[in-house]
DNA sequence: GCAAGGTC
């Protein structure tokens, strides 16, 4: 019996063939595609002798596409894409693989499917079935289920073949169809609506600019915009904290206030004064604890991308490209995996053994293998398993290859060191916490000594800040060296880093491990977002405007919810709880309703775009062609429909949907006030059908002997329409110029009250710049850009010199109080408006100085915001006027004192 | 010219 075996990728075909044949009498020959070889050997399945042929596809063999009539953008209304017929086709670049399968399948009796054991794999299995059974109806179809490319699994799978799972494949069919229909309809709609209506300077050639919408790319953009809005709308709030330090022979200890910080200055000062008056500190608690810092879980794709971004500033897209090359060359395992736990059957020691000769980490590998070192520890289980691939690990030793770039070296090193760390003991630290009491107020200090670095010895990318604390004993008393009341302001969160963004996508289920980096890249390619020099993402005006437009419509299309609902439905289909047809119908019905509604509310998108972009003077503008009532098939291009439209200026025309390729248009008289296509057909015009249009003319603009209501035909037979066109002119810009004497620039025409409908309210009588609807109210969580723009700018940032915006605080303590702040996140400058009148010109992070003397506690304490520190006879300074950043704090994520948590390089891992 | 998912 001849058995055709098909795997999802060439590497799996090779492994399966090599395992099943035991490399005995294994022959390889070329297929039609250069990547997909054919392996042949003999094997026996359940005692039945078989001649095995093993080959592969490369992922999906087929693509879903619309039928020809719906593929040209202007040939149909995008709303039709929710119902237009679709078909699965093998694209040009996969035809070679298809032919190989057909040729081999003809001579086989069985087809065994070795696709990955996930939903996409099952769907690819059915694509292979379709191609193979088309040439050989007699094939027996069997599915091999395996969870790893190891001998036992592969032999088990082939001896226990099952049936392919249609439910799994159906779920993917549904996902594909929904993605295509939603993506194509919204992309065409918003591109045609906005691209030519505004001057979008980000694109060099905006004729090619595509304003795409996709159920993954838009939520990804949503994360970026949401964080940006959070930063923009942040109102800095001033807070106060008491810090204390003590210098002894052993060094300096910095104590933090147990209360953290106060937003109320008066309360903070009262407590501070109490402390200053009785400054003697008493040690109330000394606690010593052992702390462990565990090595990370085994490496999966998302962690690889996140860590390469943080450690090497590599983009996720570039990381995957380099990883793919290392994989192809055999140095690392398959890089697209969700799995972060090793199977018990993996020979971890063998992988370590291979690395013993490396000059950088070889000696660590040797120590690991020495049982006497006690360094070995079985790796953690990260809790994810895609059942198809192991965690990313080194598969071949290398001390660097000649063709490798710096990034190849770095990524290979990360994979190896990560693996060695995973099988190592955690780092051990001894932590000491000391609590002191000053006048009833509690303060604490902590220090850490690393007792055993263990995995940190090899995993040089992570650190565990250590700092020594002088020895204290309970009951010990001392007078602090400094005791200061310090001020700070709350800061907004930072822009999203690539690691943050991957984290958001992972959490909300946007994309897969193999596609997340594509979605991020798409934001950059589409000019929706930019990445700054510190690898953080900001939305562009275009990205922000699109999200703002949909947000104003009340649609959460830019949120991850839609994808989450789809994902739940897909799961239901894969479990057989819902049918593919049922899910497709409900989902597409809802999305079509949403689409039609979005089109009705397109003014919201216009408004949002108008906040950032100038209107374009380009004649036409595709938005006029985005929808309209069918009148006739175009006689000129004979490809698209002619539809009734109203242009921006309110003039009617019947234009071809093939614009701009086809420019066939019938302009209607400028005196038409209303027009609607009827169901009546013209009896004389050819080629038919040509639907008649019911017109209403403005009485004062047509001669008295003409009727204001007229049922007319645009096919050429209608004499009345022809005469009125001659008399009144048409709404076309060329015609308007002709009638109006000397040609006027388009923007002048737009401000003409008769022709220029306001872009905001679509009414005439005022220009867009004076629209009464634009005295904007507050916008949900977004920054109030209008208010900011119209704010009285009268003060400059002390750090960067840029003019500050006047804002209004909305916090509990300062509601309604006005303040100026720098719009740059980096400066953090702000000043209360009322304090300017008092002579204070802004504070930023400046410390406020409150002085007192330890030797004379009864002396009055200065509250002044400009007082200087005082030194007593014994040289004990309680205050600092240096403006230094608050010291003695450490990052609560990694414990490193060199930065705070919001700037921690380990944040988001 | 549109999506997202495989993979080379």
Coordinates of N, CA and C in Angstrom, one line a residue, chain A residues 279-435:
Chain A
X279 N 13.6 64.9 67.0 CA 14.1 64.1 65.9 C 14.8 62.8 66.3
X280 N 14.9 62.5 67.5 CA 15.6 61.3 67.8 C 14.9 60.0 67.3
X281 N 15.6 59.2 66.6 CA 15.0 58.0 66.0 C 15.3 56.8 66.9
X282 N 14.3 55.9 67.1 CA 14.4 54.7 67.8 C 14.2 53.5 66.9
X283 N 15.1 52.6 66.9 CA 14.9 51.4 66.0 C 13.9 50.5 66.7
X284 N 12.8 50.3 65.9 CA 11.7 49.5 66.5 C 11.7 48.0 66.0
X285 N 12.2 47.8 64.8 CA 12.2 46.4 64.2 C 13.4 46.2 63.3
X286 N 14.0 45.1 63.4 CA 15.0 44.7 62.5 C 14.6 43.3 62.0
X287 N 14.4 43.2 60.7 CA 13.9 41.8 60.1 C 14.9 41.4 59.1
X288 N 15.3 40.1 59.2 CA 16.2 39.5 58.2 C 15.5 38.4 57.5
X289 N 15.5 38.3 56.2 CA 14.8 37.3 55.5 C 15.6 36.8 54.3
X290 N 15.4 35.6 53.9 CA 16.1 35.1 52.7 C 15.1 35.3 51.6
X291 N 15.6 35.8 50.5 CA 14.7 36.0 49.3 C 15.3 35.3 48.1
X292 N 14.4 34.7 47.3 CA 14.9 34.0 46.1 C 14.4 34.7 44.9
X293 N 15.3 34.7 43.9 CA 14.9 35.3 42.6 C 15.0 34.2 41.6
X294 N 13.9 33.7 41.0 CA 13.9 32.6 40.1 C 14.2 32.9 38.7
X295 N 14.8 32.0 38.0 CA 15.1 32.1 36.6 C 13.8 32.2 35.8
X296 N 13.8 32.8 34.7 CA 12.6 32.9 33.9 C 12.2 31.5 33.4
X297 N 10.9 31.4 33.0 CA 10.4 30.1 32.5 C 11.1 29.9 31.1
X298 N 11.0 28.7 30.6 CA 11.6 28.5 29.2 C 11.0 29.4 28.2
X299 N 11.8 29.7 27.2 CA 11.6 30.8 26.2 C 10.5 30.4 25.2
X300 N 9.5 31.2 25.1 CA 8.6 31.1 23.9 C 8.7 32.4 23.0
X301 N 7.9 32.4 22.0 CA 8.1 33.5 21.0 C 7.9 34.9 21.6
X302 N 6.8 35.0 22.4 CA 6.5 36.4 22.9 C 7.7 36.8 23.8
X303 N 8.2 35.9 24.6 CA 9.2 36.3 25.5 C 10.5 36.6 24.8
X304 N 10.8 35.8 23.7 CA 12.0 36.1 22.9 C 11.9 37.5 22.3
X305 N 10.7 37.9 21.8 CA 10.5 39.2 21.2 C 10.6 40.3 22.2
X306 N 10.0 40.1 23.4 CA 10.0 41.1 24.4 C 11.5 41.3 24.9
X307 N 12.1 40.2 25.2 CA 13.5 40.3 25.8 C 14.5 40.9 24.8
X308 N 14.4 40.5 23.5 CA 15.3 41.1 22.5 C 15.0 42.6 22.4
X309 N 13.8 43.0 22.5 CA 13.5 44.4 22.5 C 14.1 45.2 23.7
X310 N 13.9 44.6 24.8 CA 14.4 45.3 26.0 C 16.0 45.2 26.1
X311 N 16.5 44.0 25.9 CA 18.0 43.9 26.0 C 18.8 44.5 24.9
X312 N 18.3 44.3 23.6 CA 19.1 44.7 22.5 C 18.4 45.8 21.6
X313 N 17.2 46.2 22.0 CA 16.5 47.2 21.3 C 16.2 46.7 19.9
X314 N 16.0 45.5 19.7 CA 15.6 44.9 18.4 C 14.1 44.9 18.3
X315 N 13.6 45.3 17.1 CA 12.1 45.2 16.9 C 11.7 43.8 16.8
X316 N 10.4 43.6 17.1 CA 10.0 42.2 17.1 C 10.0 41.6 15.7
X317 N 9.8 42.4 14.7 CA 9.8 41.9 13.4 C 11.3 41.5 13.0
X318 N 12.2 42.3 13.4 CA 13.6 41.9 13.1 C 14.1 40.7 13.9
X319 N 13.6 40.6 15.1 CA 13.9 39.5 16.0 C 13.5 38.2 15.3
X320 N 12.3 38.2 14.8 CA 11.7 37.0 14.2 C 12.5 36.7 12.9
X321 N 12.9 37.7 12.2 CA 13.7 37.4 10.9 C 15.0 36.7 11.3
X322 N 15.7 37.3 12.3 CA 17.0 36.7 12.7 C 16.8 35.3 13.2
X323 N 15.7 35.2 14.1 CA 15.5 33.9 14.7 C 15.2 32.8 13.6
X324 N 14.4 33.2 12.6 CA 14.1 32.3 11.5 C 15.4 31.8 10.8
X325 N 16.3 32.8 10.6 CA 17.6 32.4 10.0 C 18.4 31.4 10.8
X326 N 18.4 31.7 12.2 CA 19.1 30.8 13.1 C 18.5 29.4 13.1
X327 N 17.2 29.4 13.0 CA 16.4 28.1 12.9 C 16.7 27.4 11.6
X328 N 16.7 28.1 10.5 CA 16.9 27.5 9.2 C 18.3 26.9 9.2
X329 N 19.3 27.5 9.9 CA 20.6 27.1 9.8 C 20.9 26.0 10.9
X330 N 19.8 25.7 11.7 CA 19.9 24.6 12.6 C 20.5 24.9 14.0
X331 N 20.7 26.2 14.3 CA 21.3 26.6 15.6 C 20.3 26.7 16.7
X332 N 19.0 27.0 16.4 CA 18.0 27.1 17.5 C 16.8 26.3 17.0
X333 N 16.0 26.0 18.0 CA 14.7 25.2 17.7 C 13.7 26.2 17.0
X334 N 12.6 25.6 16.6 CA 11.6 26.4 15.9 C 11.2 27.6 16.7
X335 N 11.3 28.8 16.1 CA 11.1 30.0 16.9 C 9.6 30.5 17.1
X336 N 8.7 29.8 16.5 CA 7.3 30.3 16.6 C 6.6 29.3 17.5
X337 N 6.6 29.5 18.8 CA 6.0 28.6 19.7 C 5.4 29.3 20.9
X338 N 4.3 28.8 21.4 CA 3.7 29.3 22.6 C 4.2 28.6 23.8
X339 N 4.8 27.5 23.6 CA 5.2 26.6 24.7 C 6.3 27.1 25.6
X340 N 6.0 27.2 26.9 CA 7.1 27.6 27.8 C 7.3 26.6 28.9
X341 N 7.2 25.3 28.6 CA 7.6 24.3 29.5 C 8.1 23.1 28.7
X342 N 9.2 22.5 29.2 CA 9.8 21.4 28.5 C 9.1 20.1 28.8
X343 N 9.0 19.3 27.8 CA 8.4 18.0 28.0 C 9.4 17.2 28.9
X344 N 8.8 16.3 29.7 CA 9.7 15.5 30.5 C 10.7 14.6 29.7
X345 N 10.3 14.4 28.5 CA 11.2 13.5 27.7 C 12.4 14.2 27.0
X346 N 12.4 15.6 27.1 CA 13.5 16.3 26.5 C 14.8 16.0 27.3
X347 N 15.8 15.7 26.5 CA 17.1 15.5 27.2 C 17.8 16.8 27.4
X348 N 17.5 17.4 28.5 CA 18.1 18.8 28.8 C 19.6 18.7 29.0
X349 N 20.0 17.7 29.7 CA 21.5 17.6 29.9 C 22.3 17.6 28.6
X350 N 21.8 16.9 27.6 CA 22.5 16.8 26.4 C 22.6 18.2 25.7
X351 N 21.6 19.0 25.9 CA 21.7 20.4 25.3 C 22.7 21.2 26.1
X352 N 22.8 21.0 27.4 CA 23.8 21.7 28.1 C 25.2 21.3 27.8
X353 N 25.3 19.9 27.6 CA 26.6 19.4 27.3 C 27.3 20.0 26.0
X354 N 26.4 20.2 25.1 CA 26.9 20.8 23.8 C 27.6 22.1 24.0
X355 N 27.2 22.8 25.0 CA 27.6 24.2 25.2 C 28.9 24.3 26.0
X356 N 29.4 23.2 26.5 CA 30.6 23.3 27.4 C 31.8 23.9 26.9
X357 N 31.9 23.9 25.5 CA 33.2 24.5 25.0 C 33.1 26.0 24.7
X358 N 32.0 26.6 25.0 CA 31.9 28.0 24.6 C 32.8 28.9 25.5
X359 N 33.5 29.8 24.9 CA 34.4 30.7 25.7 C 33.6 31.5 26.7
X360 N 32.4 31.9 26.4 CA 31.6 32.8 27.2 C 30.9 32.1 28.4
X361 N 30.2 31.1 28.0 CA 29.3 30.4 29.0 C 29.7 28.9 29.2
X362 N 30.8 28.5 28.5 CA 31.1 27.0 28.6 C 31.4 26.6 30.0
X363 N 32.1 27.4 30.8 CA 32.5 27.0 32.1 C 31.2 26.9 33.0
X364 N 30.3 27.8 32.7 CA 29.0 27.7 33.5 C 28.3 26.4 33.2
X365 N 28.3 26.1 31.9 CA 27.6 24.8 31.5 C 28.3 23.6 32.2
X366 N 29.6 23.7 32.3 CA 30.4 22.6 33.0 C 29.9 22.5 34.4
X367 N 29.8 23.7 35.1 CA 29.4 23.7 36.5 C 28.0 23.1 36.7
X368 N 27.2 23.5 35.7 CA 25.8 23.0 35.8 C 25.7 21.4 35.8
X369 N 26.6 20.9 34.9 CA 26.6 19.4 34.8 C 27.3 18.7 35.9
X370 N 28.0 19.4 36.8 CA 28.7 18.8 37.9 C 27.7 18.7 39.1
X371 N 27.3 17.5 39.4 CA 26.3 17.3 40.5 C 26.8 18.0 41.8
X372 N 28.1 18.0 42.0 CA 28.6 18.6 43.2 C 28.3 20.1 43.4
X373 N 28.1 20.8 42.2 CA 27.9 22.2 42.3 C 26.5 22.5 42.9
X374 N 25.6 21.6 42.7 CA 24.2 21.8 43.2 C 23.5 22.9 42.4
X375 N 24.0 23.2 41.2 CA 23.5 24.3 40.5 C 22.3 23.9 39.6
X376 N 22.1 22.7 39.3 CA 21.1 22.2 38.4 C 19.7 22.3 39.1
X377 N 18.7 22.7 38.3 CA 17.3 22.7 38.8 C 16.4 22.4 37.6
X378 N 15.5 21.5 37.7 CA 14.6 21.3 36.6 C 13.8 22.5 36.3
X379 N 13.6 22.8 35.0 CA 13.0 24.1 34.6 C 11.6 24.3 35.1
X380 N 11.2 25.5 35.2 CA 9.8 25.9 35.6 C 8.9 25.5 34.5
X381 N 7.6 25.3 34.9 CA 6.6 25.1 33.9 C 5.9 26.5 33.7
X382 N 6.0 27.1 32.5 CA 5.4 28.4 32.3 C 3.9 28.4 32.2
X383 N 3.4 27.2 32.0 CA 1.9 27.1 31.9 C 1.3 27.2 30.5
X384 N 2.2 27.3 29.5 CA 1.6 27.3 28.1 C 2.2 26.1 27.3
X385 N 1.3 25.5 26.5 CA 1.8 24.4 25.7 C 0.9 24.4 24.4
X386 N 1.6 24.6 23.3 CA 0.8 24.6 22.0 C 0.8 23.2 21.4
X387 N 1.4 22.3 22.1 CA 1.3 20.8 21.7 C 2.0 20.6 20.4
X388 N 2.7 21.6 19.8 CA 3.3 21.4 18.5 C 4.8 21.5 18.6
X389 N 5.3 22.5 19.4 CA 6.7 22.8 19.4 C 7.2 22.9 20.9
X390 N 8.5 22.6 21.1 CA 9.1 22.8 22.4 C 9.4 24.3 22.6
X391 N 9.8 24.7 23.8 CA 10.3 26.1 24.0 C 11.5 26.3 23.1
X392 N 11.9 27.5 22.9 CA 13.0 27.8 22.0 C 14.3 27.5 22.8
X393 N 15.1 26.7 22.2 CA 16.4 26.3 22.8 C 17.5 26.1 21.8
X394 N 18.7 26.1 22.2 CA 19.8 25.9 21.2 C 19.8 24.4 20.7
X395 N 20.0 24.2 19.4 CA 20.0 22.9 18.9 C 21.4 22.5 18.4
X396 N 22.3 23.5 18.3 CA 23.6 23.2 17.7 C 24.6 24.2 18.4
X397 N 25.7 23.7 18.7 CA 26.7 24.6 19.3 C 27.3 25.5 18.3
X398 N 27.5 26.7 18.7 CA 28.3 27.6 17.9 C 29.0 28.7 18.7
X399 N 30.2 29.0 18.4 CA 30.9 30.1 19.1 C 30.9 31.3 18.1
X400 N 29.9 31.3 17.2 CA 29.8 32.4 16.3 C 30.2 31.9 14.9
X401 N 29.4 32.3 13.9 CA 29.7 31.9 12.5 C 30.1 33.1 11.7
X402 N 30.8 32.9 10.7 CA 31.4 34.0 9.9 C 30.3 34.9 9.3
X403 N 29.2 34.3 8.9 CA 28.2 35.1 8.3 C 27.2 35.8 9.2
X404 N 27.4 35.6 10.5 CA 26.5 36.2 11.4 C 26.6 37.7 11.6
X405 N 25.5 38.4 11.7 CA 25.6 39.8 12.1 C 25.6 39.9 13.6
X406 N 25.8 41.1 14.1 CA 25.8 41.3 15.6 C 24.5 40.7 16.2
X407 N 23.4 41.0 15.5 CA 22.1 40.5 16.0 C 21.9 39.0 16.0
X408 N 22.6 38.3 15.1 CA 22.6 36.8 15.1 C 23.3 36.4 16.4
X409 N 24.5 37.0 16.6 CA 25.2 36.7 17.8 C 24.4 36.9 19.1
X410 N 23.8 38.1 19.1 CA 23.0 38.4 20.3 C 21.9 37.5 20.6
X411 N 21.2 37.1 19.5 CA 20.0 36.3 19.7 C 20.3 34.9 20.1
X412 N 21.4 34.4 19.4 CA 21.8 33.0 19.8 C 22.3 33.0 21.2
X413 N 23.0 34.1 21.6 CA 23.5 34.1 23.0 C 22.3 34.2 24.0
X414 N 21.3 35.0 23.6 CA 20.1 35.0 24.5 C 19.4 33.7 24.6
X415 N 19.3 33.0 23.5 CA 18.6 31.7 23.5 C 19.4 30.7 24.4
X416 N 20.8 30.7 24.3 CA 21.6 29.8 25.0 C 21.6 30.1 26.5
X417 N 21.9 31.4 26.8 CA 21.9 31.8 28.2 C 20.6 31.6 28.9
X418 N 19.5 31.9 28.1 CA 18.2 31.7 28.7 C 17.9 30.2 29.1
X419 N 18.4 29.4 28.1 CA 18.2 28.0 28.4 C 19.0 27.5 29.6
X420 N 20.3 28.0 29.7 CA 21.1 27.6 30.8 C 20.5 28.1 32.1
X421 N 20.0 29.3 32.1 CA 19.4 29.9 33.3 C 18.2 29.1 33.7
X422 N 17.4 28.6 32.7 CA 16.2 27.9 33.1 C 16.5 26.6 33.9
X423 N 17.6 26.0 33.7 CA 17.9 24.8 34.4 C 18.9 25.0 35.6
X424 N 18.8 26.3 36.1 CA 19.7 26.6 37.2 C 18.9 27.0 38.4
X425 N 19.6 26.9 39.5 CA 19.0 27.3 40.8 C 18.7 28.8 40.8
X426 N 17.7 29.3 41.6 CA 17.4 30.7 41.7 C 18.6 31.4 42.5
X427 N 18.6 32.7 42.3 CA 19.6 33.5 43.0 C 19.0 33.7 44.5
X428 N 20.0 33.7 45.4 CA 19.6 33.8 46.8 C 20.1 35.1 47.4
X429 N 19.2 35.9 48.0 CA 19.6 37.1 48.7 C 19.2 37.2 50.1
X430 N 20.0 37.9 50.9 CA 19.6 38.1 52.3 C 19.1 39.6 52.4
X431 N 17.8 39.7 52.8 CA 17.2 41.1 52.8 C 17.1 41.5 54.3
X432 N 17.4 42.7 54.6 CA 17.3 43.3 55.9 C 16.3 44.5 55.8
X433 N 15.4 44.5 56.7 CA 14.5 45.7 56.8 C 14.6 46.3 58.2
X434 N 14.8 47.6 58.3 CA 14.9 48.2 59.6 C 13.8 49.3 59.7
X435 N 13.1 49.2 60.8 CA 12.0 50.2 61.0 C 12.4 51.1 62.1

